[in-house]
Amino acid sequence: MRRRTIAAVAAAATLALVATGCSATGNGNGDAQGGSGGSLVYATGEPDHLTPGRQTVAFTQTMSLFAPLTETDAKGELHDVAAKSVESSDATTWTITLRDGWTFQNGEAVTPESYVKAWNHTAYGPNAWENSGQLAAIVGYSDLNPASGTPKTKEMSGLKVTGKDTFTVTLTHADSQFPLQLSQAQTAFYPMPEAAYSDLKAYDAKPIGNGPYEMTEKWTANQPFTVRAWSGYEGTKAKTEDVTFKSYADMNTAYTDVLAGNADVLFLPTDKMTSASGDFGDRLHSFDAPGIDYLGFPLWDERYADPDVRRAISMSINRKQVNQAIYGGLYEPATALTPPGMSGTQEGICGEACEFSPSKAKALLAKAGGFDGSITLVYPGGNGLDSLYQAYANQIRQNLGVDTEAKATTDWASYYSELTDKKIEGPHFGHWGALYASQQNTLRALFTSAGGCAPCTGYYQSDEVDSLLAKADSAGSQDEANEYYAQTQEAVLRDFPVVPTFFDKYSYIVSDKIASLPAVDGSPVVQAITVQ
């Protein structure tokens, strides 16, 4: 899934590093007042939710309102923010100590209970909160999500408040990468104030956070809303006073608005990648990113059940040609399931299944018994993906001899609904940007049933993959973990549930109002943007 802020491409921190506590960035040494002045308009898609445990496409907005326990910086190094320390002697039971003096924007103290209650509420199965899967490794999660029936408890036994500023988290297995999972993009790990629970619907429209910005008005569907630098924030203060998030149904319209100065920052639509350099010059910014694009499949559809059918579709796509024609050469054809900059990724592990070969593609399809009917490629409308999916459709049609069309849904919400309801008609849009700096995140999210994005890959599940990832979690070193990640990729690629298409960069265009666009993890840091 496309997300706007992605975890840094870097090696995961080792247990020895995190057990001693990392240097703090949220130490309260920022400016006395929030914001140094000025305002900007940040163009986005329409949010689905603003509650941290629920949002799936509103990363930028949510991360401006909340502070994480830990965060990665531009060098991929991990730092404590709202946490004073995250420590463990066995990588299974972790003690989190909070910083003194932090409050929510309504004046409530941020306490261990603020985290424990929020995490339990997010994980509770009947609530059906979208980011529940991020908490799946905590002991007791399965009790809140039984295979059948109603949970008999609303609290995970692996969460314990142990002091006025400490709580413990017990995991189902050793995992030295847990402190990375607490970083900025894993929004299920954010706290919520007690005031949220009296009216969760109202809270979703105007959340009360503990971060650099606070809401000035409630979010109304399809309307802009503004956040203002919060003077009470204990971390590094926001550089720009007011940020207005303006949602667009069509990102090409947003592109035109940035060009005209009616908006100031925009994630570059795919349709505009070949023209952006000429239109914006040095106001086009491209950042290395840990994202991978792919085609998913409705694996429940018997026409796509044979892996050779899926491999044939993969080998019918000329990625190099698409990269030049659609991405202006910015991207790189994918040869693995994780980007090359991510620790341990073995480029080329996909083999010939990710190489363009029309003759072999046709032979594979014939071996699988051909294809009954036509292929419909589905993608979310209004996100600048039209030309990309038309290109895919043309190549599959020409190189496999199967009638193929590209079909856009109305918007992101309708696309996601088709995925989760198993109503998607055929091969479909897929993107994952690592939510924290490890192969673990991408492989777990996409290729395990409880990883957070099972619908994105047709609800693919493999006991072998689950076992290999568990071994990687318990590895004694990053090198050992990487060996298991390689074996995991090999196992997934034998089944070939997705077509890896591109390793990508995240590109942004800005108006001439923007003085600086600092980026971490491939995307701008909203509170660090400056205006002139």
Short mmCIF file of C-alpha atoms in Angstrom, two decimals:
data_model
loop_
_atom_site.label_atom_id
_atom_site.label_comp_id
_atom_site.label_asym_id
_atom_site.label_seq_id
_atom_site.Cartn_x
_atom_site.Cartn_y
_atom_site.Cartn_z
CA MET A 1 0.00 0.00 0.00
CA ARG A 2 1.17 3.49 -0.78
CA ARG A 3 2.07 5.45 2.28
CA ARG A 4 3.54 8.90 2.51
CA THR A 5 6.13 8.45 5.25
CA ILE A 6 8.26 5.33 5.14
CA ALA A 7 10.77 3.95 7.61
CA ALA A 8 14.45 4.51 6.81
CA VAL A 9 16.46 2.09 4.69
CA ALA A 10 19.01 0.91 7.19
CA ALA A 11 20.16 -2.08 9.18
CA ALA A 12 18.01 -2.96 12.18
CA ALA A 13 19.39 -1.97 15.54
CA THR A 14 20.90 -4.84 17.51
CA LEU A 15 19.78 -5.87 20.98
CA ALA A 16 23.01 -4.59 22.48
CA LEU A 17 22.37 -1.11 21.09
CA VAL A 18 18.77 -0.75 22.16
CA ALA A 19 19.24 -2.35 25.56
CA THR A 20 21.56 0.45 26.60
CA GLY A 21 19.14 3.17 25.50
CA CYS A 22 19.64 5.41 22.48
CA SER A 23 20.38 9.11 22.41
CA ALA A 24 17.29 11.23 22.78
CA THR A 25 15.76 13.57 20.23
CA GLY A 26 12.62 14.25 22.25
CA ASN A 27 14.43 15.79 25.18
CA GLY A 28 12.48 18.98 25.52
CA ASN A 29 15.30 21.22 24.28
CA GLY A 30 13.33 22.67 21.38
CA ASP A 31 12.21 26.25 21.02
CA ALA A 32 10.10 27.66 23.84
CA GLN A 33 7.24 28.35 21.44
CA GLY A 34 5.78 26.07 18.77
CA GLY A 35 6.49 27.11 15.21
CA SER A 36 8.77 29.83 13.91
CA GLY A 37 6.06 31.37 11.74
CA GLY A 38 4.54 30.97 8.32
CA SER A 39 2.13 28.47 6.85
CA LEU A 40 1.97 25.92 4.07
CA VAL A 41 -0.57 23.78 2.25
CA TYR A 42 0.23 20.08 2.10
CA ALA A 43 -1.66 18.30 -0.70
CA THR A 44 -2.76 14.77 0.15
CA GLY A 45 -5.33 12.15 -0.62
CA GLU A 46 -8.47 12.01 1.50
CA PRO A 47 -7.76 10.46 4.93
CA ASP A 48 -9.57 7.30 5.94
CA HIS A 49 -9.14 7.97 9.67
CA LEU A 50 -7.02 10.21 11.90
CA THR A 51 -7.05 7.87 14.91
CA PRO A 52 -3.56 6.29 15.02
CA GLY A 53 -4.86 2.74 15.43
CA ARG A 54 -7.13 3.14 12.42
CA GLN A 55 -5.46 5.26 9.76
CA THR A 56 -3.99 3.46 6.73
CA VAL A 57 -3.38 6.36 4.32
CA ALA A 58 -3.16 9.38 6.66
CA PHE A 59 0.40 8.85 7.90
CA THR A 60 1.46 12.45 7.23
CA GLN A 61 -1.46 13.95 9.10
CA THR A 62 -1.35 11.53 12.03
CA MET A 63 2.41 11.80 12.50
CA SER A 64 2.12 15.58 12.73
CA LEU A 65 -0.27 15.19 15.68
CA PHE A 66 1.47 12.43 17.65
CA ALA A 67 4.97 11.66 18.88
CA PRO A 68 6.30 8.08 18.72
CA LEU A 69 8.16 6.28 21.47
CA THR A 70 11.21 5.98 19.18
CA GLU A 71 12.16 7.28 15.75
CA THR A 72 14.72 6.75 13.03
CA ASP A 73 16.66 9.72 11.66
CA ALA A 74 17.98 10.58 8.21
CA LYS A 75 20.95 8.24 8.76
CA GLY A 76 18.70 5.38 9.75
CA GLU A 77 19.79 5.55 13.39
CA LEU A 78 17.26 4.88 16.14
CA HIS A 79 16.54 7.44 18.87
CA ASP A 80 14.18 7.63 21.82
CA VAL A 81 11.46 10.30 21.64
CA ALA A 82 8.55 9.97 24.09
CA ALA A 83 10.40 7.02 25.60
CA LYS A 84 13.31 7.65 27.91
CA SER A 85 14.50 4.09 27.32
CA VAL A 86 13.39 0.78 25.79
CA GLU A 87 15.30 -2.06 27.42
CA SER A 88 15.38 -5.85 27.59
CA SER A 89 17.76 -8.56 28.75
CA ASP A 90 16.18 -11.32 26.67
CA ALA A 91 14.48 -9.49 23.74
CA THR A 92 11.18 -10.98 24.88
CA THR A 93 10.10 -8.83 27.84
CA TRP A 94 10.74 -5.14 27.28
CA THR A 95 10.58 -2.33 29.81
CA ILE A 96 9.54 1.05 28.42
CA THR A 97 10.28 4.10 30.55
CA LEU A 98 8.54 7.33 29.57
CA ARG A 99 9.99 10.83 29.74
CA ASP A 100 8.82 13.10 32.54
CA GLY A 101 6.47 16.00 31.92
CA TRP A 102 4.84 14.96 28.65
CA THR A 103 1.16 15.78 28.22
CA PHE A 104 -1.53 15.50 25.61
CA GLN A 105 -2.78 18.65 23.94
CA ASN A 106 -5.77 18.80 26.31
CA GLY A 107 -3.49 18.87 29.36
CA GLU A 108 -3.85 15.20 30.32
CA ALA A 109 -0.58 13.60 31.43
CA VAL A 110 0.90 11.00 29.10
CA THR A 111 1.18 7.93 31.31
CA PRO A 112 1.90 4.22 30.87
CA GLU A 113 -1.88 3.71 31.00
CA SER A 114 -2.20 6.01 27.95
CA TYR A 115 -0.28 3.42 25.95
CA VAL A 116 -1.61 0.23 27.49
CA LYS A 117 -5.27 1.22 27.10
CA ALA A 118 -4.78 2.47 23.53
CA TRP A 119 -2.93 -0.67 22.48
CA ASN A 120 -5.56 -2.93 24.02
CA HIS A 121 -8.36 -1.01 22.34
CA THR A 122 -6.59 -1.18 18.97
CA ALA A 123 -5.91 -4.91 19.33
CA TYR A 124 -9.44 -5.87 20.48
CA GLY A 125 -10.86 -7.87 17.57
CA PRO A 126 -14.51 -6.74 17.69
CA ASN A 127 -13.36 -3.12 17.30
CA ALA A 128 -11.94 -4.07 13.86
CA TRP A 129 -9.32 -1.32 13.93
CA GLU A 130 -7.18 -1.39 10.86
CA ASN A 131 -3.73 -1.31 12.52
CA SER A 132 -4.47 -4.07 15.00
CA GLY A 133 -1.99 -6.42 13.28
CA GLN A 134 0.97 -4.22 14.29
CA LEU A 135 0.40 -5.45 17.86
CA ALA A 136 0.10 -9.14 17.01
CA ALA A 137 3.40 -10.17 18.63
CA ILE A 138 2.28 -9.12 22.13
CA VAL A 139 1.29 -11.96 24.46
CA GLY A 140 -2.49 -12.05 24.73
CA TYR A 141 -3.21 -10.62 21.27
CA SER A 142 -4.70 -13.96 20.23
CA ASP A 143 -7.07 -13.81 23.22
CA LEU A 144 -8.45 -10.56 21.83
CA ASN A 145 -8.69 -12.10 18.36
CA PRO A 146 -9.97 -15.67 18.75
CA ALA A 147 -10.50 -17.80 15.67
CA SER A 148 -14.20 -17.92 16.51
CA GLY A 149 -16.55 -16.38 19.02
CA THR A 150 -16.24 -13.26 21.12
CA PRO A 151 -13.07 -12.52 23.12
CA LYS A 152 -13.36 -13.32 26.83
CA THR A 153 -11.08 -10.44 27.73
CA LYS A 154 -10.36 -6.93 26.50
CA GLU A 155 -6.77 -6.75 27.72
CA MET A 156 -3.57 -8.37 26.50
CA SER A 157 -1.80 -10.20 29.31
CA GLY A 158 1.55 -9.14 27.85
CA LEU A 159 1.02 -5.49 28.85
CA LYS A 160 1.66 -4.46 32.46
CA VAL A 161 1.89 -1.02 34.06
CA THR A 162 4.80 -1.30 36.50
CA GLY A 163 5.27 2.26 37.73
CA LYS A 164 4.20 5.87 37.27
CA ASP A 165 6.33 6.12 34.13
CA THR A 166 7.10 2.48 33.23
CA PHE A 167 5.31 -0.45 31.64
CA THR A 168 6.40 -3.81 30.30
CA VAL A 169 5.64 -5.51 27.00
CA THR A 170 6.03 -9.29 26.76
CA LEU A 171 6.26 -10.70 23.26
CA THR A 172 5.30 -14.17 22.10
CA HIS A 173 8.91 -14.74 21.04
CA ALA A 174 12.28 -13.02 21.23
CA ASP A 175 12.53 -10.09 18.84
CA SER A 176 15.52 -7.76 19.03
CA GLN A 177 13.90 -5.45 16.48
CA PHE A 178 11.00 -4.48 18.74
CA PRO A 179 12.37 -0.97 19.49
CA LEU A 180 12.28 -0.28 15.74
CA GLN A 181 8.65 -1.35 15.69
CA LEU A 182 7.90 1.48 18.13
CA SER A 183 9.16 4.09 15.67
CA GLN A 184 7.20 6.79 13.89
CA ALA A 185 5.33 4.94 11.13
CA GLN A 186 3.91 2.19 13.34
CA THR A 187 1.00 4.33 14.46
CA ALA A 188 -0.77 1.52 16.36
CA PHE A 189 1.88 2.07 19.06
CA TYR A 190 0.83 5.68 19.69
CA PRO A 191 -0.97 6.62 22.93
CA MET A 192 -4.44 8.10 23.33
CA PRO A 193 -5.82 10.30 26.11
CA GLU A 194 -8.66 9.20 28.36
CA ALA A 195 -10.83 11.86 26.70
CA ALA A 196 -10.80 9.90 23.45
CA TYR A 197 -12.95 7.03 24.66
CA SER A 198 -16.09 9.01 25.49
CA ASP A 199 -16.74 9.66 21.77
CA LEU A 200 -14.37 7.81 19.45
CA LYS A 201 -16.15 9.04 16.32
CA ALA A 202 -15.63 12.66 17.34
CA TYR A 203 -12.05 11.88 18.32
CA ASP A 204 -11.39 10.45 14.85
CA ALA A 205 -12.35 13.83 13.37
CA LYS A 206 -10.32 15.86 15.86
CA PRO A 207 -7.75 13.70 17.66
CA ILE A 208 -5.90 14.93 20.71
CA GLY A 209 -2.26 13.99 20.33
CA ASN A 210 1.07 14.42 22.09
CA GLY A 211 3.00 15.62 19.03
CA PRO A 212 4.35 18.80 17.41
CA TYR A 213 1.02 20.00 15.97
CA GLU A 214 -2.54 20.17 17.29
CA MET A 215 -5.86 20.33 15.45
CA THR A 216 -7.45 23.77 15.11
CA GLU A 217 -10.71 22.41 13.72
CA LYS A 218 -12.31 19.06 13.11
CA TRP A 219 -11.72 17.15 9.90
CA THR A 220 -14.77 17.11 7.64
CA ALA A 221 -14.78 14.72 4.69
CA ASN A 222 -13.30 16.21 1.53
CA GLN A 223 -12.53 19.52 3.22
CA PRO A 224 -9.12 20.99 4.17
CA PHE A 225 -8.17 21.19 7.83
CA THR A 226 -5.36 23.02 9.58
CA VAL A 227 -2.99 21.97 12.35
CA ARG A 228 -1.04 24.50 14.41
CA ALA A 229 2.34 24.14 16.10
CA TRP A 230 1.69 23.16 19.70
CA SER A 231 3.69 25.20 22.20
CA GLY A 232 3.43 22.45 24.81
CA TYR A 233 5.28 19.85 22.77
CA GLU A 234 8.26 18.45 24.69
CA GLY A 235 10.16 17.30 21.61
CA THR A 236 11.80 19.28 18.81
CA LYS A 237 9.48 22.13 17.93
CA ALA A 238 7.81 22.54 14.56
CA LYS A 239 9.45 24.99 12.16
CA THR A 240 6.27 26.18 10.43
CA GLU A 241 3.37 27.54 12.47
CA ASP A 242 0.37 26.34 10.44
CA VAL A 243 0.00 23.40 8.06
CA THR A 244 -3.20 22.96 6.08
CA PHE A 245 -3.85 19.45 4.78
CA LYS A 246 -5.85 19.71 1.58
CA SER A 247 -7.18 16.48 0.11
CA TYR A 248 -7.63 15.88 -3.59
CA ALA A 249 -9.63 13.23 -5.42
CA ASP A 250 -7.29 13.64 -8.40
CA MET A 251 -3.56 14.08 -7.78
CA ASN A 252 -3.07 15.57 -11.22
CA THR A 253 -5.27 18.46 -10.09
CA ALA A 254 -3.08 18.78 -7.01
CA TYR A 255 -0.01 18.87 -9.28
CA THR A 256 -1.50 21.81 -11.16
CA ASP A 257 -2.24 23.57 -7.87
CA VAL A 258 1.38 23.24 -6.69
CA LEU A 259 2.57 24.55 -10.04
CA ALA A 260 0.27 27.55 -9.59
CA GLY A 261 1.27 28.08 -5.95
CA ASN A 262 -2.14 27.12 -4.56
CA ALA A 263 -0.57 24.19 -2.69
CA ASP A 264 2.99 23.79 -1.51
CA VAL A 265 3.98 20.11 -1.11
CA LEU A 266 2.80 17.06 -3.02
CA PHE A 267 3.87 13.46 -3.45
CA LEU A 268 4.56 13.27 -7.19
CA PRO A 269 1.80 11.46 -9.12
CA THR A 270 3.02 8.66 -11.35
CA ASP A 271 1.40 10.31 -14.38
CA LYS A 272 3.65 13.36 -13.92
CA MET A 273 7.02 11.70 -13.39
CA THR A 274 8.21 12.33 -16.94
CA SER A 275 7.21 16.01 -16.92
CA ALA A 276 8.02 17.08 -13.34
CA SER A 277 11.68 17.89 -13.95
CA GLY A 278 10.80 20.30 -16.73
CA ASP A 279 7.94 21.85 -14.77
CA PHE A 280 9.68 22.20 -11.40
CA GLY A 281 13.44 22.02 -11.92
CA ASP A 282 15.18 21.99 -8.53
CA ARG A 283 11.80 22.04 -6.82
CA LEU A 284 11.51 18.33 -7.63
CA HIS A 285 12.95 16.26 -4.76
CA SER A 286 13.57 12.51 -5.03
CA PHE A 287 14.47 10.50 -1.94
CA ASP A 288 15.78 6.96 -1.61
CA ALA A 289 12.95 4.85 -0.28
CA PRO A 290 12.38 1.39 1.14
CA GLY A 291 9.33 0.86 -1.02
CA ILE A 292 8.47 -1.90 -3.45
CA ASP A 293 5.69 -1.88 -6.04
CA TYR A 294 4.00 -5.12 -7.05
CA LEU A 295 0.92 -6.65 -8.62
CA GLY A 296 -1.22 -8.61 -6.21
CA PHE A 297 -3.67 -11.34 -7.15
CA PRO A 298 -7.11 -12.55 -6.03
CA LEU A 299 -5.65 -15.90 -5.01
CA TRP A 300 -9.15 -17.24 -4.34
CA ASP A 301 -9.91 -16.91 -8.10
CA GLU A 302 -9.05 -20.30 -9.65
CA ARG A 303 -7.85 -18.60 -12.84
CA TYR A 304 -4.89 -17.22 -10.87
CA ALA A 305 -4.38 -20.26 -8.62
CA ASP A 306 -1.44 -21.70 -10.59
CA PRO A 307 1.87 -19.93 -9.77
CA ASP A 308 2.91 -20.37 -13.41
CA VAL A 309 0.03 -18.12 -14.49
CA ARG A 310 1.32 -15.46 -12.14
CA ARG A 311 4.92 -15.95 -13.33
CA ALA A 312 3.75 -15.68 -16.95
CA ILE A 313 2.15 -12.32 -16.23
CA SER A 314 5.36 -11.18 -14.52
CA MET A 315 7.57 -12.21 -17.44
CA SER A 316 5.28 -10.50 -19.95
CA ILE A 317 6.03 -7.07 -18.45
CA ASN A 318 9.03 -5.13 -19.77
CA ARG A 319 9.99 -3.29 -16.60
CA LYS A 320 12.89 -1.37 -18.15
CA GLN A 321 10.61 0.03 -20.84
CA VAL A 322 7.91 0.94 -18.32
CA ASN A 323 10.49 2.63 -16.08
CA GLN A 324 11.58 4.98 -18.84
CA ALA A 325 8.12 5.64 -20.25
CA ILE A 326 6.24 6.09 -16.98
CA TYR A 327 8.78 6.87 -14.24
CA GLY A 328 11.25 8.86 -16.31
CA GLY A 329 13.94 6.36 -15.27
CA LEU A 330 13.57 7.22 -11.56
CA TYR A 331 12.74 3.70 -10.45
CA GLU A 332 14.58 0.38 -10.67
CA PRO A 333 13.06 -2.93 -11.86
CA ALA A 334 12.47 -5.17 -8.84
CA THR A 335 14.51 -8.35 -8.54
CA ALA A 336 13.58 -9.17 -4.92
CA LEU A 337 10.74 -8.65 -2.44
CA THR A 338 12.54 -5.88 -0.52
CA PRO A 339 14.53 -2.88 -1.79
CA PRO A 340 18.29 -3.19 -2.35
CA GLY A 341 19.19 -0.65 0.33
CA MET A 342 17.52 -2.70 3.05
CA SER A 343 19.91 -4.77 5.15
CA GLY A 344 20.37 -8.27 3.77
CA THR A 345 18.38 -7.94 0.56
CA GLN A 346 19.78 -10.22 -2.16
CA GLU A 347 19.24 -8.53 -5.51
CA GLY A 348 18.35 -11.01 -8.22
CA ILE A 349 16.78 -13.54 -5.85
CA CYS A 350 13.58 -13.45 -7.95
CA GLY A 351 15.50 -14.94 -10.90
CA GLU A 352 14.02 -15.21 -14.37
CA ALA A 353 10.46 -14.83 -13.03
CA CYS A 354 11.20 -11.09 -12.76
CA GLU A 355 12.90 -10.89 -16.16
CA PHE A 356 11.16 -9.89 -19.38
CA SER A 357 10.76 -12.89 -21.70
CA PRO A 358 7.59 -13.04 -23.83
CA SER A 359 8.42 -16.46 -25.27
CA LYS A 360 8.96 -18.05 -21.83
CA ALA A 361 5.88 -16.24 -20.52
CA LYS A 362 3.70 -17.76 -23.25
CA ALA A 363 5.19 -21.20 -22.64
CA LEU A 364 4.47 -20.96 -18.91
CA LEU A 365 0.89 -19.88 -19.55
CA ALA A 366 0.38 -22.78 -21.97
CA LYS A 367 1.87 -25.20 -19.41
CA ALA A 368 -0.67 -23.92 -16.88
CA GLY A 369 -3.52 -24.60 -19.32
CA GLY A 370 -3.91 -21.10 -20.72
CA PHE A 371 -6.20 -18.42 -19.37
CA ASP A 372 -9.98 -18.49 -19.37
CA GLY A 373 -11.50 -15.12 -20.22
CA SER A 374 -9.91 -11.69 -19.95
CA ILE A 375 -7.56 -10.15 -17.39
CA THR A 376 -8.71 -7.03 -15.54
CA LEU A 377 -6.01 -4.98 -13.80
CA VAL A 378 -7.49 -2.97 -10.92
CA TYR A 379 -6.03 0.15 -9.35
CA PRO A 380 -7.25 3.06 -7.18
CA GLY A 381 -8.56 5.94 -9.26
CA GLY A 382 -7.42 9.53 -8.75
CA ASN A 383 -3.89 8.59 -7.72
CA GLY A 384 -2.09 9.26 -11.01
CA LEU A 385 -1.76 5.58 -11.89
CA ASP A 386 -3.72 5.52 -15.15
CA SER A 387 -0.82 5.51 -17.57
CA LEU A 388 1.10 2.91 -15.56
CA TYR A 389 -1.72 0.41 -15.55
CA GLN A 390 -2.55 1.05 -19.18
CA ALA A 391 1.09 0.23 -19.95
CA TYR A 392 0.88 -3.00 -17.95
CA ALA A 393 -2.36 -3.96 -19.70
CA ASN A 394 -0.92 -3.28 -23.15
CA GLN A 395 2.17 -5.37 -22.48
CA ILE A 396 0.28 -8.32 -21.02
CA ARG A 397 -2.17 -8.24 -23.94
CA GLN A 398 0.57 -8.04 -26.55
CA ASN A 399 3.01 -10.49 -24.97
CA LEU A 400 0.61 -13.14 -23.64
CA GLY A 401 -2.13 -12.85 -26.24
CA VAL A 402 -4.81 -12.51 -23.53
CA ASP A 403 -7.36 -9.72 -23.68
CA THR A 404 -6.39 -7.35 -20.86
CA GLU A 405 -7.84 -4.09 -19.60
CA ALA A 406 -6.94 -1.61 -16.86
CA LYS A 407 -9.78 -0.53 -14.59
CA ALA A 408 -9.70 2.23 -11.98
CA THR A 409 -11.91 2.22 -8.91
CA THR A 410 -13.66 5.43 -7.91
CA ASP A 411 -11.11 6.26 -5.23
CA TRP A 412 -8.79 4.73 -2.64
CA ALA A 413 -11.59 3.81 -0.24
CA SER A 414 -13.51 1.84 -2.86
CA TYR A 415 -10.30 0.09 -3.95
CA TYR A 416 -9.44 -0.95 -0.40
CA SER A 417 -13.00 -2.12 0.17
CA GLU A 418 -12.82 -4.35 -2.91
CA LEU A 419 -9.60 -5.85 -1.56
CA THR A 420 -10.86 -6.57 1.94
CA ASP A 421 -14.24 -7.84 0.70
CA LYS A 422 -12.55 -10.16 -1.85
CA LYS A 423 -14.36 -8.46 -4.71
CA ILE A 424 -11.27 -7.39 -6.66
CA GLU A 425 -11.60 -8.55 -10.28
CA GLY A 426 -8.01 -9.41 -11.11
CA PRO A 427 -4.33 -8.51 -10.65
CA HIS A 428 -4.22 -5.29 -8.68
CA PHE A 429 -2.16 -2.35 -7.47
CA GLY A 430 0.23 -3.09 -4.65
CA HIS A 431 2.83 -1.02 -2.85
CA TRP A 432 4.55 -1.45 0.47
CA GLY A 433 6.94 0.96 2.11
CA ALA A 434 8.61 -0.48 5.19
CA LEU A 435 7.06 0.91 8.35
CA TYR A 436 10.34 0.36 10.18
CA ALA A 437 13.90 -0.30 9.08
CA SER A 438 13.95 -4.04 8.55
CA GLN A 439 13.06 -6.68 5.97
CA GLN A 440 10.96 -8.10 8.78
CA ASN A 441 8.32 -5.43 8.27
CA THR A 442 7.77 -5.93 4.54
CA LEU A 443 7.91 -9.73 4.65
CA ARG A 444 5.71 -10.01 7.73
CA ALA A 445 3.18 -7.41 6.55
CA LEU A 446 2.65 -8.86 3.09
CA PHE A 447 3.19 -12.58 3.51
CA THR A 448 1.72 -13.55 6.90
CA SER A 449 -1.93 -13.68 7.88
CA ALA A 450 -1.49 -11.43 10.92
CA GLY A 451 1.07 -9.06 9.44
CA GLY A 452 -1.23 -6.13 8.79
CA CYS A 453 -1.75 -6.28 5.04
CA ALA A 454 -3.01 -9.78 4.28
CA PRO A 455 -5.67 -8.45 1.85
CA CYS A 456 -2.90 -6.74 -0.14
CA THR A 457 -1.54 -10.11 -1.25
CA GLY A 458 -4.71 -12.13 -1.63
CA TYR A 459 -4.59 -13.44 1.95
CA TYR A 460 -1.49 -15.46 1.13
CA GLN A 461 -0.33 -17.70 3.98
CA SER A 462 2.51 -20.21 4.35
CA ASP A 463 3.54 -22.19 7.43
CA GLU A 464 7.09 -22.31 6.06
CA VAL A 465 7.23 -18.52 5.78
CA ASP A 466 5.85 -18.11 9.30
CA SER A 467 8.49 -20.50 10.65
CA LEU A 468 11.38 -18.80 8.86
CA LEU A 469 10.34 -15.35 10.04
CA ALA A 470 10.10 -16.64 13.61
CA LYS A 471 13.68 -17.92 13.32
CA ALA A 472 14.79 -14.54 11.99
CA ASP A 473 13.13 -12.81 14.93
CA SER A 474 15.09 -14.94 17.39
CA ALA A 475 18.42 -14.73 15.55
CA GLY A 476 21.43 -13.78 17.62
CA SER A 477 22.81 -11.34 15.05
CA GLN A 478 21.65 -9.28 12.10
CA ASP A 479 23.67 -11.47 9.72
CA GLU A 480 21.88 -14.56 10.99
CA ALA A 481 18.52 -12.82 10.67
CA ASN A 482 19.37 -11.85 7.11
CA GLU A 483 20.06 -15.49 6.25
CA TYR A 484 16.53 -16.36 7.36
CA TYR A 485 15.10 -13.40 5.46
CA ALA A 486 16.77 -14.72 2.30
CA GLN A 487 15.23 -18.14 2.89
CA THR A 488 11.87 -16.44 3.49
CA GLN A 489 12.09 -14.67 0.15
CA GLU A 490 12.98 -17.92 -1.60
CA ALA A 491 9.97 -19.65 -0.04
CA VAL A 492 7.58 -16.84 -1.03
CA LEU A 493 8.96 -16.67 -4.55
CA ARG A 494 8.43 -20.41 -5.03
CA ASP A 495 4.72 -19.74 -4.47
CA PHE A 496 4.93 -16.39 -6.35
CA PRO A 497 1.80 -14.80 -4.83
CA VAL A 498 2.77 -11.34 -6.16
CA VAL A 499 4.62 -9.88 -9.15
CA PRO A 500 7.45 -7.64 -7.89
CA THR A 501 7.59 -4.74 -10.35
CA PHE A 502 9.73 -1.85 -9.06
CA PHE A 503 12.03 -0.64 -6.32
CA ASP A 504 11.02 2.98 -6.11
CA LYS A 505 11.96 6.41 -4.90
CA TYR A 506 9.59 8.84 -3.26
CA SER A 507 9.49 12.07 -5.21
CA TYR A 508 7.91 15.36 -4.13
CA ILE A 509 7.25 18.66 -5.82
CA VAL A 510 7.07 21.95 -3.94
CA SER A 511 6.02 25.52 -4.61
CA ASP A 512 8.57 28.34 -4.52
CA LYS A 513 7.28 29.13 -1.02
CA ILE A 514 9.15 26.14 0.46
CA ALA A 515 12.64 27.02 1.70
CA SER A 516 13.69 23.52 2.78
CA LEU A 517 12.23 20.04 2.60
CA PRO A 518 14.10 17.84 5.10
CA ALA A 519 13.30 14.17 4.64
CA VAL A 520 13.60 11.07 6.75
CA ASP A 521 12.67 7.61 5.57
CA GLY A 522 12.03 8.75 2.01
CA SER A 523 9.46 11.42 2.84
CA PRO A 524 9.35 14.98 4.20
CA VAL A 525 9.21 15.53 7.96
CA VAL A 526 6.27 17.92 8.26
CA GLN A 527 7.48 19.65 11.43
CA ALA A 528 10.92 20.26 9.90
CA ILE A 529 9.73 21.96 6.68
CA THR A 530 10.53 25.65 6.48
CA VAL A 531 8.88 28.35 4.39
CA GLN A 532 10.13 31.65 3.07
#
